JSON list of C-alpha atoms in Angstrom, two decimals:
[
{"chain": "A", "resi": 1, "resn": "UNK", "atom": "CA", "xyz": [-76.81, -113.06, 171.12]},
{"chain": "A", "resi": 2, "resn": "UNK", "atom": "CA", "xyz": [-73.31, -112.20, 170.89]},
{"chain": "A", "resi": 3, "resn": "UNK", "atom": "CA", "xyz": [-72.27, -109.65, 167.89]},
{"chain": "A", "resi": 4, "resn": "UNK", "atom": "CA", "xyz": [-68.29, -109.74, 166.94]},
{"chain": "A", "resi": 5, "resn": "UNK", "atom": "CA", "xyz": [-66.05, -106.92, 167.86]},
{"chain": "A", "resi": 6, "resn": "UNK", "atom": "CA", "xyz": [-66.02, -103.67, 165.19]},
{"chain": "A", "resi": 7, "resn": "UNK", "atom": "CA", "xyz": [-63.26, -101.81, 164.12]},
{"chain": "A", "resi": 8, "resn": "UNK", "atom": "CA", "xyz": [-64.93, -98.83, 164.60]},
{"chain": "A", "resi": 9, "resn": "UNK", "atom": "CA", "xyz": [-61.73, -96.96, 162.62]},
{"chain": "A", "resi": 10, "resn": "UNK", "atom": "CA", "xyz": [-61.66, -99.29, 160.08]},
{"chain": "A", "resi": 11, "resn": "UNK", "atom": "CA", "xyz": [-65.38, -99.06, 159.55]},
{"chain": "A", "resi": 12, "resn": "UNK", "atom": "CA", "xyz": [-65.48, -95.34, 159.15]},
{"chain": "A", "resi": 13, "resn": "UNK", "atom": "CA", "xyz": [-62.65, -95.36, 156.96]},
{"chain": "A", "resi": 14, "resn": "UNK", "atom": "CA", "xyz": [-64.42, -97.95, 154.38]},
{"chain": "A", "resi": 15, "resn": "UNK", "atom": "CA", "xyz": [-67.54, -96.12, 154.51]},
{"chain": "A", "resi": 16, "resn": "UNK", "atom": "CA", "xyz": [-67.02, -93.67, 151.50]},
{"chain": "A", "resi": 17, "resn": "UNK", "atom": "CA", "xyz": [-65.07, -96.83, 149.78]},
{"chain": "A", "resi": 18, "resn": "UNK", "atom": "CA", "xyz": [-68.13, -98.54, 149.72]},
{"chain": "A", "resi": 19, "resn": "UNK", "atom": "CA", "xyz": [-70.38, -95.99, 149.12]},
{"chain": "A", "resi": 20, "resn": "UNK", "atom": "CA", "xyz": [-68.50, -94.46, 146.23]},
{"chain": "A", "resi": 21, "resn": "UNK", "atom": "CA", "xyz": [-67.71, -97.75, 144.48]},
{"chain": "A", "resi": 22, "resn": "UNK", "atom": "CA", "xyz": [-71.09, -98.76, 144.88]},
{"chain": "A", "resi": 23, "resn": "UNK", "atom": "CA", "xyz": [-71.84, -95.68, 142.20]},
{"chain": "A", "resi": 24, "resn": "UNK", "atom": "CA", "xyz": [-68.64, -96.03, 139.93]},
{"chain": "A", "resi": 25, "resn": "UNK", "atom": "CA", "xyz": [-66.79, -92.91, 141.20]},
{"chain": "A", "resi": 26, "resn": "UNK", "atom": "CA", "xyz": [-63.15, -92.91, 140.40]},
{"chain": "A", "resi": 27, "resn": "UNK", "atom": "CA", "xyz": [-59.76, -92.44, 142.59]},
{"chain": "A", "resi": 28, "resn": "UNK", "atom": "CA", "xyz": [-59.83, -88.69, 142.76]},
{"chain": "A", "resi": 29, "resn": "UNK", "atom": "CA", "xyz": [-63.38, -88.50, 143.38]},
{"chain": "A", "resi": 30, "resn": "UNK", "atom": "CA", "xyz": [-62.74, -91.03, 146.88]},
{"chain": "A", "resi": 31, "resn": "UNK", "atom": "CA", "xyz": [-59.80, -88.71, 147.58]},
{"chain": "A", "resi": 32, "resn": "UNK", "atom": "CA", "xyz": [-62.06, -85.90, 148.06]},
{"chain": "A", "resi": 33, "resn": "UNK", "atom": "CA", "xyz": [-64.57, -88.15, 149.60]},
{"chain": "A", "resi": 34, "resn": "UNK", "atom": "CA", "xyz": [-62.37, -89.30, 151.68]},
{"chain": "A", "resi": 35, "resn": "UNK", "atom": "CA", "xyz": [-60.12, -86.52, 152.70]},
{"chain": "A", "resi": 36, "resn": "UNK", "atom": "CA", "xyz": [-56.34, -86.71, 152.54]},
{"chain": "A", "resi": 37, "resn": "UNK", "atom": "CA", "xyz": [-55.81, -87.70, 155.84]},
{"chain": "A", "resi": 38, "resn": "UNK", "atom": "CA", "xyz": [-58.01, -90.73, 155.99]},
{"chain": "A", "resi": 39, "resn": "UNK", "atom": "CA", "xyz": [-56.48, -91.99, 152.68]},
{"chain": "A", "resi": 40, "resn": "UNK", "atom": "CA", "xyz": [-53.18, -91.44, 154.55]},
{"chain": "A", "resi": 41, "resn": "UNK", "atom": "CA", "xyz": [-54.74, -93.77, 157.87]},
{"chain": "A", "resi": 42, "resn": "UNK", "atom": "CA", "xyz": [-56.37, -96.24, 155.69]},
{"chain": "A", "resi": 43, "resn": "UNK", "atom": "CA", "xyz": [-53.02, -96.93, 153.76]},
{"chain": "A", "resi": 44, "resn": "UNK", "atom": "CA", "xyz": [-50.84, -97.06, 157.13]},
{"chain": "A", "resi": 45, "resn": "UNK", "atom": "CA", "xyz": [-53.75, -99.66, 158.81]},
{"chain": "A", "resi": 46, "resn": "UNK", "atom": "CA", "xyz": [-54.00, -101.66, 155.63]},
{"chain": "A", "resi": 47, "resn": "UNK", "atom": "CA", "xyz": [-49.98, -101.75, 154.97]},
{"chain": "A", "resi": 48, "resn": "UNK", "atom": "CA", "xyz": [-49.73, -100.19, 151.74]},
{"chain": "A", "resi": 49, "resn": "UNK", "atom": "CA", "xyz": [-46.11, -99.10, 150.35]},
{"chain": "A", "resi": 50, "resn": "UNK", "atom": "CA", "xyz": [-45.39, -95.71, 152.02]},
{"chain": "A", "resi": 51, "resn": "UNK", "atom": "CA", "xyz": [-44.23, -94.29, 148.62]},
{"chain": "A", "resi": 52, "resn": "UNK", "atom": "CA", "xyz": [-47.67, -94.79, 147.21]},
{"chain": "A", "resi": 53, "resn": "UNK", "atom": "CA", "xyz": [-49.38, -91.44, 146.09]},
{"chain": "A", "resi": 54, "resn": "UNK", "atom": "CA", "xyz": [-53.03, -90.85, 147.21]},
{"chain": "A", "resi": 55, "resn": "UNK", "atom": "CA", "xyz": [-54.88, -91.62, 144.10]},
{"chain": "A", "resi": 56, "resn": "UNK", "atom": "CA", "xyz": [-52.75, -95.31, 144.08]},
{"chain": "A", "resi": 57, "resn": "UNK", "atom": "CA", "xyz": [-53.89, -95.94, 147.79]},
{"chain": "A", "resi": 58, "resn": "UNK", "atom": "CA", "xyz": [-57.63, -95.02, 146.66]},
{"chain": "A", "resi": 59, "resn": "UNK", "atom": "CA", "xyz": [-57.42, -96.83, 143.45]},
{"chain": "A", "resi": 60, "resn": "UNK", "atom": "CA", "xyz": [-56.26, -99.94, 145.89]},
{"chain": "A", "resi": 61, "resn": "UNK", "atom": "CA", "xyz": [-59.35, -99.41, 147.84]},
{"chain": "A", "resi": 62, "resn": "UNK", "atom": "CA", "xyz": [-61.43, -99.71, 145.26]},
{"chain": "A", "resi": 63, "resn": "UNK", "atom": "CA", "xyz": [-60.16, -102.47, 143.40]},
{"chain": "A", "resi": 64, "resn": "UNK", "atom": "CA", "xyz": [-60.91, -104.49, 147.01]},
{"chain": "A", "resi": 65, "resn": "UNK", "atom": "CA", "xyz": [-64.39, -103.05, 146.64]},
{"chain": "A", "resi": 66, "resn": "UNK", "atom": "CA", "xyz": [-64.68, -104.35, 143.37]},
{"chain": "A", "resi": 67, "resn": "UNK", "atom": "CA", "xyz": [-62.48, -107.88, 144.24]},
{"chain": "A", "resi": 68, "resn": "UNK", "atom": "CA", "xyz": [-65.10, -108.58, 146.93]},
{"chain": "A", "resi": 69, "resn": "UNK", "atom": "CA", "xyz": [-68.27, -107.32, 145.37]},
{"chain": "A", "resi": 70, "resn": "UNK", "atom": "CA", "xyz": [-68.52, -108.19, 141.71]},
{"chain": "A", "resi": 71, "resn": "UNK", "atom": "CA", "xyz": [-72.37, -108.63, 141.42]},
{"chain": "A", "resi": 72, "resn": "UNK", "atom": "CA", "xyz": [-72.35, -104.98, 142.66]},
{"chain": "A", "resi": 73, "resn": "UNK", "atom": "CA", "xyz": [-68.80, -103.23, 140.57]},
{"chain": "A", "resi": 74, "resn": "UNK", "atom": "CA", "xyz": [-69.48, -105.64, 137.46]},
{"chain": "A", "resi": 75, "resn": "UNK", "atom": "CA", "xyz": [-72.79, -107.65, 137.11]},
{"chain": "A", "resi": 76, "resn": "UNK", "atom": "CA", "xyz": [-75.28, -104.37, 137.73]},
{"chain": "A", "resi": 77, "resn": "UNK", "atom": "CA", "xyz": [-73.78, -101.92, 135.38]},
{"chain": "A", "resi": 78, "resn": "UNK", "atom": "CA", "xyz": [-73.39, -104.25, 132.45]},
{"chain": "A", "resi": 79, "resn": "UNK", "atom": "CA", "xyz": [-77.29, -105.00, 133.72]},
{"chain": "A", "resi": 80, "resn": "UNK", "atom": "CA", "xyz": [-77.82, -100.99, 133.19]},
{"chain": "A", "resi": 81, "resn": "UNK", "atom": "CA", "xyz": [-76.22, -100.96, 130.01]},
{"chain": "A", "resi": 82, "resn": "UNK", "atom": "CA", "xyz": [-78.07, -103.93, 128.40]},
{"chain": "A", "resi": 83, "resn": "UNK", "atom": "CA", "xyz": [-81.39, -102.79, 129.47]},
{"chain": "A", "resi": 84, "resn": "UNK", "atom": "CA", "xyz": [-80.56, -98.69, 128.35]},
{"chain": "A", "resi": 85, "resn": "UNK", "atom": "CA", "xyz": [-79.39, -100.41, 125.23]},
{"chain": "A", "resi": 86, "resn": "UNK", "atom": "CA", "xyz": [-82.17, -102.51, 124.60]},
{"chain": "A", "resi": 87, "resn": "UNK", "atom": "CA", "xyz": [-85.29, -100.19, 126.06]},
{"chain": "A", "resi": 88, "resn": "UNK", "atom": "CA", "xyz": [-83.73, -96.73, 126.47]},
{"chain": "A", "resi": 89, "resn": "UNK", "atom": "CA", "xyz": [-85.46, -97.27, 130.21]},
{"chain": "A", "resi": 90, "resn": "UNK", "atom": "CA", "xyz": [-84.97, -98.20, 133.43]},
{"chain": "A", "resi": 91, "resn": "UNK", "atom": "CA", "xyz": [-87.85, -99.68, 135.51]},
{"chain": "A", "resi": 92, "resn": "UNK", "atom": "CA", "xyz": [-87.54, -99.40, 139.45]},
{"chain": "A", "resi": 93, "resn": "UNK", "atom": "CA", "xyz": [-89.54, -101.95, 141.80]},
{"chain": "A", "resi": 94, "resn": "UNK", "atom": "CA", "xyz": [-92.47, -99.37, 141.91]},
{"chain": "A", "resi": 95, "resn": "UNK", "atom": "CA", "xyz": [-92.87, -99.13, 138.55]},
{"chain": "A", "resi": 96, "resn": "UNK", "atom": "CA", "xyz": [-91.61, -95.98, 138.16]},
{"chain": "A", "resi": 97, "resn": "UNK", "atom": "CA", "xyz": [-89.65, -95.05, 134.51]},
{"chain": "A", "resi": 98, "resn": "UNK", "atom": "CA", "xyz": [-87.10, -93.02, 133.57]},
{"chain": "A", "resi": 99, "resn": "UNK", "atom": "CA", "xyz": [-86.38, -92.75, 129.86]},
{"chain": "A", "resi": 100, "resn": "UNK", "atom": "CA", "xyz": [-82.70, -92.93, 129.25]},
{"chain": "A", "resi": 101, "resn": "UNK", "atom": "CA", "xyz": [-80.93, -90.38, 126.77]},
{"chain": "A", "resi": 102, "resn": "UNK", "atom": "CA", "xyz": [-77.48, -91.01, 127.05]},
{"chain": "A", "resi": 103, "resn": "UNK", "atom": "CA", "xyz": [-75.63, -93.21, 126.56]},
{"chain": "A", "resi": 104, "resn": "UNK", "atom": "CA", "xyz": [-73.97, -95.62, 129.58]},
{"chain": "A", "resi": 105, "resn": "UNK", "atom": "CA", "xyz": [-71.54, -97.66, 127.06]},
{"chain": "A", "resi": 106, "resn": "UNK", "atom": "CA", "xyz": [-69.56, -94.46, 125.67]},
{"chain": "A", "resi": 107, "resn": "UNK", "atom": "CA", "xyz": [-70.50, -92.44, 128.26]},
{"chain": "A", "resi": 108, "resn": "UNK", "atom": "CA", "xyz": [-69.30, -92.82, 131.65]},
{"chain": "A", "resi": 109, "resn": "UNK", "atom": "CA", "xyz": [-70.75, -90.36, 133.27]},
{"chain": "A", "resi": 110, "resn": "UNK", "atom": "CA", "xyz": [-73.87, -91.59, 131.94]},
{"chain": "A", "resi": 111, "resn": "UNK", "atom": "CA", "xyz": [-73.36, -94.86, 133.33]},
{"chain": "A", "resi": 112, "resn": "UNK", "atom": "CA", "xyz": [-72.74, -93.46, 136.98]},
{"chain": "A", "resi": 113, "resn": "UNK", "atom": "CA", "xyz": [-75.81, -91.48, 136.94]},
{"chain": "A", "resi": 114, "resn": "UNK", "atom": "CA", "xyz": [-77.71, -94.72, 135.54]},
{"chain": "A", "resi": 115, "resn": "UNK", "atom": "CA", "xyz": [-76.28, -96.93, 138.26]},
{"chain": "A", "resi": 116, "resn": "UNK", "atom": "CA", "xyz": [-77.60, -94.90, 140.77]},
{"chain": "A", "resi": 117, "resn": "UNK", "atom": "CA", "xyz": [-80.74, -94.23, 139.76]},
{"chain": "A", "resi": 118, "resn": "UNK", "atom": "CA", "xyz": [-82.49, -97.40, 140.50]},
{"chain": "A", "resi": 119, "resn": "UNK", "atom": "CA", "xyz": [-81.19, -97.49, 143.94]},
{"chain": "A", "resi": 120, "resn": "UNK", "atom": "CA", "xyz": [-81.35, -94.18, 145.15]},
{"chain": "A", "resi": 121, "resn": "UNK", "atom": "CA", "xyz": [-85.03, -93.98, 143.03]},
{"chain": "A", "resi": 122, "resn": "UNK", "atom": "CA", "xyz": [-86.29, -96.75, 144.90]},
{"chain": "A", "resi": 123, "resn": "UNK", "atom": "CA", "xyz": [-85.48, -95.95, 148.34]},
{"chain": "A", "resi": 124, "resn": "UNK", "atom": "CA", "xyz": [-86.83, -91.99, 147.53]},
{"chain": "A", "resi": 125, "resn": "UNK", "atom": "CA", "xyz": [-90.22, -94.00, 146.73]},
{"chain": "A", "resi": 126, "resn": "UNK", "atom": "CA", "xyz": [-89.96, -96.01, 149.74]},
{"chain": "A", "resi": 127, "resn": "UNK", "atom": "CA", "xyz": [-89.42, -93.19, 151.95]},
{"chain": "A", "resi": 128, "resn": "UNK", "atom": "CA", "xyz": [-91.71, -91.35, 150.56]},
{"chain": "A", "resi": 129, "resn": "UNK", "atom": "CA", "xyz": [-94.56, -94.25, 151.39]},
{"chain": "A", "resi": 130, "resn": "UNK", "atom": "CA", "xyz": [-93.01, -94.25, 154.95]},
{"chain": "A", "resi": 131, "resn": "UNK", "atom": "CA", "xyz": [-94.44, -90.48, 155.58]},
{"chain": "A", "resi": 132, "resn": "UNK", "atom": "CA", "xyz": [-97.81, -91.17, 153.82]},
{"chain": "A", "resi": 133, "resn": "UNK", "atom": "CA", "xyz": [-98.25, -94.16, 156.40]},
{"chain": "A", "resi": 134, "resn": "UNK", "atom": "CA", "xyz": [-96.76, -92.58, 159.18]},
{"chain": "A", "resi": 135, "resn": "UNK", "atom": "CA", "xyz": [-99.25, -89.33, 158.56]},
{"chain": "A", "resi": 136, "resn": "UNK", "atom": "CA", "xyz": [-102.24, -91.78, 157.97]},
{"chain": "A", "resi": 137, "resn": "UNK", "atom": "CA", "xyz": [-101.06, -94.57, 160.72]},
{"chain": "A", "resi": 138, "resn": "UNK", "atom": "CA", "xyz": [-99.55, -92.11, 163.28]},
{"chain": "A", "resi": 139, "resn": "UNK", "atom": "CA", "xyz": [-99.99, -88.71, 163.07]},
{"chain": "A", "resi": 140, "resn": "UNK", "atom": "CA", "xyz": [-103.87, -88.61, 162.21]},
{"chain": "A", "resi": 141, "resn": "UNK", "atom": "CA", "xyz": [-104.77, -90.73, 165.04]},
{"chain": "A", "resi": 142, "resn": "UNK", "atom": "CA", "xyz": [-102.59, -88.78, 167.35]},
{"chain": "A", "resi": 143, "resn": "UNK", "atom": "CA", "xyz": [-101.66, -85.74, 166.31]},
{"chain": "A", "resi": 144, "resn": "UNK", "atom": "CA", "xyz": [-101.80, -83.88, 169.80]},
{"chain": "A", "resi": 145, "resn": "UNK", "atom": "CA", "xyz": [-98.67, -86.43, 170.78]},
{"chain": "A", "resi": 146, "resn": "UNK", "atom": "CA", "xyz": [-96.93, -86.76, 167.67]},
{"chain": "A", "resi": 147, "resn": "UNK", "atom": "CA", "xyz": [-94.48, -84.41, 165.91]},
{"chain": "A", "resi": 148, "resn": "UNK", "atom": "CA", "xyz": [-92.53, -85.97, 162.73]},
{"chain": "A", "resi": 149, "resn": "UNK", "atom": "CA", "xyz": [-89.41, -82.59, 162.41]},
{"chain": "A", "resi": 150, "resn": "UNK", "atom": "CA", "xyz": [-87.94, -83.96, 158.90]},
{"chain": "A", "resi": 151, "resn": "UNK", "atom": "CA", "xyz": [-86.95, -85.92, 156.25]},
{"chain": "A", "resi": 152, "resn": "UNK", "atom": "CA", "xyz": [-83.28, -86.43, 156.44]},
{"chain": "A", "resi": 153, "resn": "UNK", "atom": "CA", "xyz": [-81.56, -87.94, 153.64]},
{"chain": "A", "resi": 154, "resn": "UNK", "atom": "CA", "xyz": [-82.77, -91.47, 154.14]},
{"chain": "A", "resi": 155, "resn": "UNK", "atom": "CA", "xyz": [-84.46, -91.52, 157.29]},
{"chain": "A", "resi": 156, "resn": "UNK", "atom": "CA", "xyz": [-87.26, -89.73, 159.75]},
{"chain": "A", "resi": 157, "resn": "UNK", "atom": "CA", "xyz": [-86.88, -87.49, 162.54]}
]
């Protein structure tokens, strides 16, 4: 299987681009998410005008995000809205509610907070399955061999 070459720079410098626009956050927010001097080596590899300020090279950045990805920059808040306006809830694949008292269309802060929800919700809850399995599957049958150290943001050590 052949895999194609990564920018391994590149990569790491559209990281918190993606990550950040995937959750609304604005130009200064990225900045600081960023740091100053990757905004600086992200406008020199992508050929922005040199007299750009930081917060146009980061609002650039994210108005590629949201070029490229409208499902995820447009479709899924206007989702959160509709449903927050019509139920005051949001559901997430387990099931699990969260009763919504703000308000996403006049509020947007309310909206990013909404918009991540779901996602980050969900994968909490799947994690959170992982460890019961891996303590019922793994470490029960074995626990002389086994040692899990910690939950780590999104993963198991």
């Amino acid at each position: 299987m052949e895999y194609e070459q990564v920018d391994k720079e590149l990569r790491q410098l559209g990281k918190p681009v993606n990550h950040g626009a995937n959750y609304l956050m604005g130009e200064e927010t990225l900045i600081d998410s960023m740091e100053l001097t990757n905004v600086f080596k992200a406008q020199k590899r992508l050929g922005l005008p040199k007299f750009w300020t930081p917060k146009q090279v980061t609002k650039h950045l994210l108005s590629l995000f949201a070029q490229t990805y409208k499902v995820v920059s447009h479709d899924y808040p206007q989702y959160i809205k509709e449903q927050v306006r019509n139920t005051r809830m949001l559901v997430n694949a387990y099931g699990w509610t969260r009763y919504c008292f703000g308000d996403p269309i006049k509020n947007r802060s309310d909206l990013r907070a909404l918009v991540a929800h779901l996602p980050q919700g969900t994968n909490a809850q799947a994690l959170n399955l992982s460890v019961r399995l891996i303590f019922d599957r793994v470490w029960k049958p074995h626990y002389e061999n086994f040692k899990m150290n910690a939950q780590i943001h999104d993963s198991l050590l």
